[in-house]
Amino acid sequence: MATKNSRQFDYKDIESLQVYLTGQGKLLSAKRTGLSAREQRRLKRAVKYARFLALIPYTG
Amino acid sequence: MTDHNHNYQAMFLLDNEEVRQGFNAARDWVRSTLEKHGLKVHVLRLWGERQLAYPIGGRRRATYLLAWLEGSGDAVNNARRELYLLGPVFRCLFLEQGEIPAEEMSQGIPEMADADLVIPEQLEDDLAEEMREGPEQEEEASSEESKEEGKEEGKVEAKADPEEEKKETATTGGTNHGN
């Protein structure tokens, strides 16, 4: 069950995803993003979908 | 696989060369292919025409088509297979979703004139990329030169250091043996 406050990430919302990426296009660690494990997994999936659709690059 | 129906969000990347010949024709082909395999198309709309983050098969731009579908997993797999084999779609993504948002459902399958979608020519993209790459390449070249200079200096220093060390060891060694 998703809690009310848990964040959702959309692979189409590139600007919000890029906040969590380094200049090289690598995903920041949970320690740096400050997200919970579940949110970090959602973010990871969204980033991977966006990369697959060539919305964001695999490498910087 | 099961026959249970699910809602899916799908994104299709269309080849701009084929979209230039007619966006509606490309969209209708996608729609008919999905429906042929038993998928109910609730929404199928243009999401955007944009530059790709990396080239795919020599393409630097693509037209994105967003869809909301209802159907079984088998139907999705069969449709995906055909989409990749034939037609203007060169990449697609199907994601299972709980419910179709009301905002999306209200959009449906909007009619759109082919002239409304303006796709820049590939040549313009190439020129734009060259313009972007130009200064970077110069910077890279200058940085490489500086690196090479640095390496040469380093080599000279590296060569100089062992000699000095040898001298130092020889002098210190001599004194040590003497003592």
Coordinates of C-alpha atoms in Angstrom, one line a residue:
Chain A
M1 CA 0.0 0.0 0.0
A2 CA 1.4 3.4 -0.9
T3 CA 1.3 6.0 1.8
K4 CA -0.2 9.4 1.2
N5 CA 3.1 11.2 1.4
S6 CA 5.1 8.8 -0.8
R7 CA 6.3 10.5 -4.0
Q8 CA 5.4 9.3 -7.5
F9 CA 7.7 9.7 -10.4
D10 CA 6.6 10.0 -14.0
Y11 CA 9.1 9.0 -16.7
K12 CA 7.6 11.8 -18.9
D13 CA 8.4 14.5 -16.4
I14 CA 12.0 14.9 -17.4
E15 CA 12.7 18.1 -15.4
S16 CA 11.8 16.5 -12.1
L17 CA 13.9 13.4 -12.9
Q18 CA 17.0 15.4 -13.8
V19 CA 17.1 16.8 -10.3
Y20 CA 18.1 13.4 -9.1
L21 CA 20.7 12.8 -11.8
T22 CA 24.4 13.8 -11.9
G23 CA 25.9 15.7 -14.8
Q24 CA 26.9 12.4 -16.2
G25 CA 23.3 11.1 -16.1
K26 CA 23.9 8.8 -13.2
L27 CA 21.2 8.3 -10.6
L28 CA 22.1 9.8 -7.2
S29 CA 22.2 7.5 -4.3
A30 CA 19.4 7.3 -1.8
K31 CA 21.7 8.9 0.7
R32 CA 21.9 12.0 -1.5
T33 CA 18.3 12.1 -2.8
G34 CA 16.9 11.6 0.7
L35 CA 14.2 9.3 -0.6
S36 CA 12.8 6.2 1.0
A37 CA 13.7 2.8 -0.4
R38 CA 10.3 2.6 -2.1
E39 CA 10.6 6.1 -3.6
Q40 CA 14.1 5.4 -4.7
R41 CA 12.9 2.3 -6.6
R42 CA 10.2 4.3 -8.2
L43 CA 12.7 6.9 -9.3
K44 CA 15.0 4.2 -10.6
R45 CA 12.2 2.7 -12.8
A46 CA 11.1 6.1 -14.1
V47 CA 14.7 7.1 -15.0
K48 CA 15.2 3.7 -16.8
Y49 CA 11.9 4.2 -18.8
A50 CA 12.9 7.7 -19.7
R51 CA 16.3 6.5 -20.9
F52 CA 14.8 3.8 -23.0
L53 CA 12.5 6.3 -24.7
A54 CA 15.6 8.6 -25.3
L55 CA 14.1 11.3 -23.2
I56 CA 17.3 11.5 -21.1
P57 CA 20.7 10.1 -22.0
Y58 CA 22.3 7.0 -20.6
T59 CA 25.5 8.9 -20.2
G60 CA 26.2 12.6 -19.9
Chain B
M1 CA -0.5 -15.9 -20.1
T2 CA -3.8 -14.9 -18.6
D3 CA -6.8 -13.4 -20.3
H4 CA -7.3 -10.8 -17.6
N5 CA -7.7 -7.3 -19.0
H6 CA -5.5 -4.6 -17.7
N7 CA -5.1 -0.9 -18.4
Y8 CA -1.8 0.1 -20.1
Q9 CA -0.1 3.3 -20.7
A10 CA 1.9 3.1 -23.9
M11 CA 4.4 5.5 -25.6
F12 CA 5.4 5.1 -29.2
L13 CA 8.3 6.7 -31.0
L14 CA 7.5 7.3 -34.6
D15 CA 9.9 7.8 -37.4
N16 CA 9.7 11.5 -38.5
E17 CA 10.3 10.5 -42.1
E18 CA 7.0 8.6 -42.1
V19 CA 5.2 11.2 -40.0
R20 CA 6.1 13.9 -42.6
Q21 CA 4.1 11.9 -45.1
G22 CA 1.1 12.2 -42.8
F23 CA 0.7 12.2 -39.1
N24 CA -2.9 10.9 -39.2
A25 CA -1.9 8.0 -41.4
A26 CA 0.9 6.9 -39.0
R27 CA -1.4 7.3 -36.0
D28 CA -4.2 5.3 -37.6
W29 CA -1.8 2.6 -38.5
V30 CA -0.8 2.3 -34.9
R31 CA -4.4 2.4 -33.8
S32 CA -5.5 -0.3 -36.2
T33 CA -2.5 -2.5 -35.3
L34 CA -3.4 -2.3 -31.6
E35 CA -7.1 -3.0 -32.2
K36 CA -6.3 -5.9 -34.5
H37 CA -4.7 -7.7 -31.6
G38 CA -7.7 -7.1 -29.3
L39 CA -6.6 -4.0 -27.5
K40 CA -9.1 -1.3 -26.8
V41 CA -7.6 2.1 -27.5
H42 CA -9.1 4.7 -25.1
V43 CA -6.6 7.5 -25.8
L44 CA -4.1 8.0 -28.6
R45 CA -2.7 11.4 -28.9
L46 CA 0.4 13.3 -29.9
W47 CA 2.7 13.8 -26.9
G48 CA 5.4 15.8 -28.7
E49 CA 8.0 16.0 -31.4
R50 CA 11.4 16.4 -29.9
Q51 CA 15.1 15.7 -30.2
L52 CA 16.2 12.3 -28.9
A53 CA 18.7 12.2 -26.1
Y54 CA 20.8 9.8 -28.1
P55 CA 20.5 8.8 -31.8
I56 CA 18.5 5.6 -32.5
G57 CA 19.2 4.0 -35.9
G58 CA 20.5 7.3 -37.3
R59 CA 17.4 9.2 -36.2
R60 CA 18.0 12.3 -34.1
R61 CA 14.4 13.4 -33.7
A62 CA 11.2 11.5 -33.2
T63 CA 7.4 12.0 -32.8
Y64 CA 6.1 10.7 -29.5
L65 CA 2.6 9.2 -29.4
L66 CA 0.9 8.5 -26.0
A67 CA -1.8 5.9 -25.6
W68 CA -4.0 4.4 -22.9
L69 CA -5.1 0.9 -23.7
E70 CA -7.1 -1.9 -22.2
G71 CA -6.4 -5.5 -23.0
S72 CA -4.6 -8.7 -22.1
G73 CA -0.9 -9.2 -21.8
D74 CA -0.9 -11.6 -24.7
A75 CA -2.5 -8.9 -26.9
V76 CA 0.2 -6.4 -25.8
N77 CA 3.0 -8.8 -26.7
N78 CA 1.5 -9.6 -30.1
A79 CA 0.9 -6.0 -30.9
R80 CA 4.4 -5.0 -29.8
R81 CA 5.9 -7.7 -32.1
E82 CA 4.0 -6.3 -35.1
L83 CA 4.8 -2.7 -34.2
Y84 CA 8.5 -3.4 -34.2
L85 CA 8.3 -5.4 -37.5
L86 CA 6.2 -3.0 -39.6
G87 CA 5.2 0.6 -39.8
P88 CA 6.6 3.9 -38.4
V89 CA 7.2 2.8 -34.8
F90 CA 10.8 2.1 -34.0
R91 CA 10.5 2.0 -30.2
C92 CA 7.6 1.5 -27.8
L93 CA 7.0 1.1 -24.1
F94 CA 3.9 -0.5 -22.5
L95 CA 3.3 0.0 -18.7
E96 CA 0.5 -1.6 -16.7
Q97 CA -1.4 1.1 -14.9
G98 CA -4.2 0.8 -12.3
E99 CA -6.7 3.2 -13.8
I100 CA -6.8 5.6 -16.7
P101 CA -6.9 9.2 -15.4
A102 CA -10.0 11.2 -16.1
E103 CA -7.9 13.9 -17.7
E104 CA -6.5 11.5 -20.2
M105 CA -9.8 9.8 -20.9
S106 CA -11.4 13.2 -21.7
Q107 CA -8.8 13.7 -24.5
G108 CA -9.7 10.5 -26.3
I109 CA -8.3 10.3 -29.9
P110 CA -8.2 13.9 -31.0
E111 CA -8.4 14.7 -34.7
M112 CA -5.5 16.7 -35.9
A113 CA -4.6 18.2 -39.3
D114 CA -1.3 17.0 -40.7
A115 CA -0.2 20.6 -41.2
D116 CA -0.5 21.3 -37.5
L117 CA 2.6 19.1 -36.8
V118 CA 5.7 20.9 -38.0
I119 CA 8.7 18.6 -38.0
P120 CA 12.1 20.3 -38.6
E121 CA 14.3 18.9 -41.3
Q122 CA 17.1 16.6 -40.4
L123 CA 19.6 18.9 -42.1
E124 CA 18.7 21.7 -39.7
D125 CA 19.4 19.3 -36.8
D126 CA 22.8 18.4 -38.2
L127 CA 23.7 22.0 -38.5
A128 CA 22.5 22.8 -35.0
E129 CA 24.5 19.9 -33.7
E130 CA 27.6 21.0 -35.5
M131 CA 27.1 24.5 -34.1
R132 CA 26.9 23.0 -30.6
E133 CA 29.9 20.6 -31.2
G134 CA 32.1 23.3 -32.7
P135 CA 33.2 25.2 -29.5
E136 CA 33.3 22.0 -27.5
Q137 CA 35.7 20.4 -30.0
E138 CA 37.9 23.5 -29.9
E139 CA 37.9 23.4 -26.1
E140 CA 38.7 19.7 -26.2
A141 CA 41.6 20.4 -28.6
S142 CA 43.0 23.1 -26.4
S143 CA 42.6 21.0 -23.3
E144 CA 44.4 18.1 -25.0
E145 CA 47.2 20.4 -26.0
S146 CA 47.6 21.6 -22.4
K147 CA 47.5 18.0 -21.3
E148 CA 50.2 17.1 -23.7
E149 CA 52.3 20.0 -22.5
G150 CA 51.7 19.0 -19.0
K151 CA 52.8 15.4 -19.8
E152 CA 56.0 16.7 -21.5
E153 CA 56.8 18.8 -18.5
G154 CA 56.1 15.9 -16.2
K155 CA 58.4 13.7 -18.3
V156 CA 61.2 16.3 -18.0
E157 CA 60.6 16.5 -14.3
A158 CA 60.4 12.7 -14.0
K159 CA 63.7 12.4 -15.9
A160 CA 65.3 15.1 -13.7
D161 CA 64.2 13.6 -10.5
P162 CA 65.9 10.2 -10.8
E163 CA 69.2 11.8 -11.6
E164 CA 69.0 14.0 -8.6
E165 CA 68.0 11.0 -6.5
K166 CA 71.0 9.1 -7.8
K167 CA 73.3 11.9 -7.0
E168 CA 71.8 12.2 -3.6
T169 CA 72.1 8.5 -2.9
A170 CA 75.6 8.5 -4.2
T171 CA 76.7 11.3 -1.9
T172 CA 74.8 10.0 1.1
G173 CA 75.9 6.4 0.3
G174 CA 79.5 7.6 0.2
T175 CA 79.2 9.3 3.5
N176 CA 77.5 6.3 5.0
H177 CA 80.1 3.9 3.8
G178 CA 82.8 6.3 4.9
N179 CA 81.3 6.4 8.4

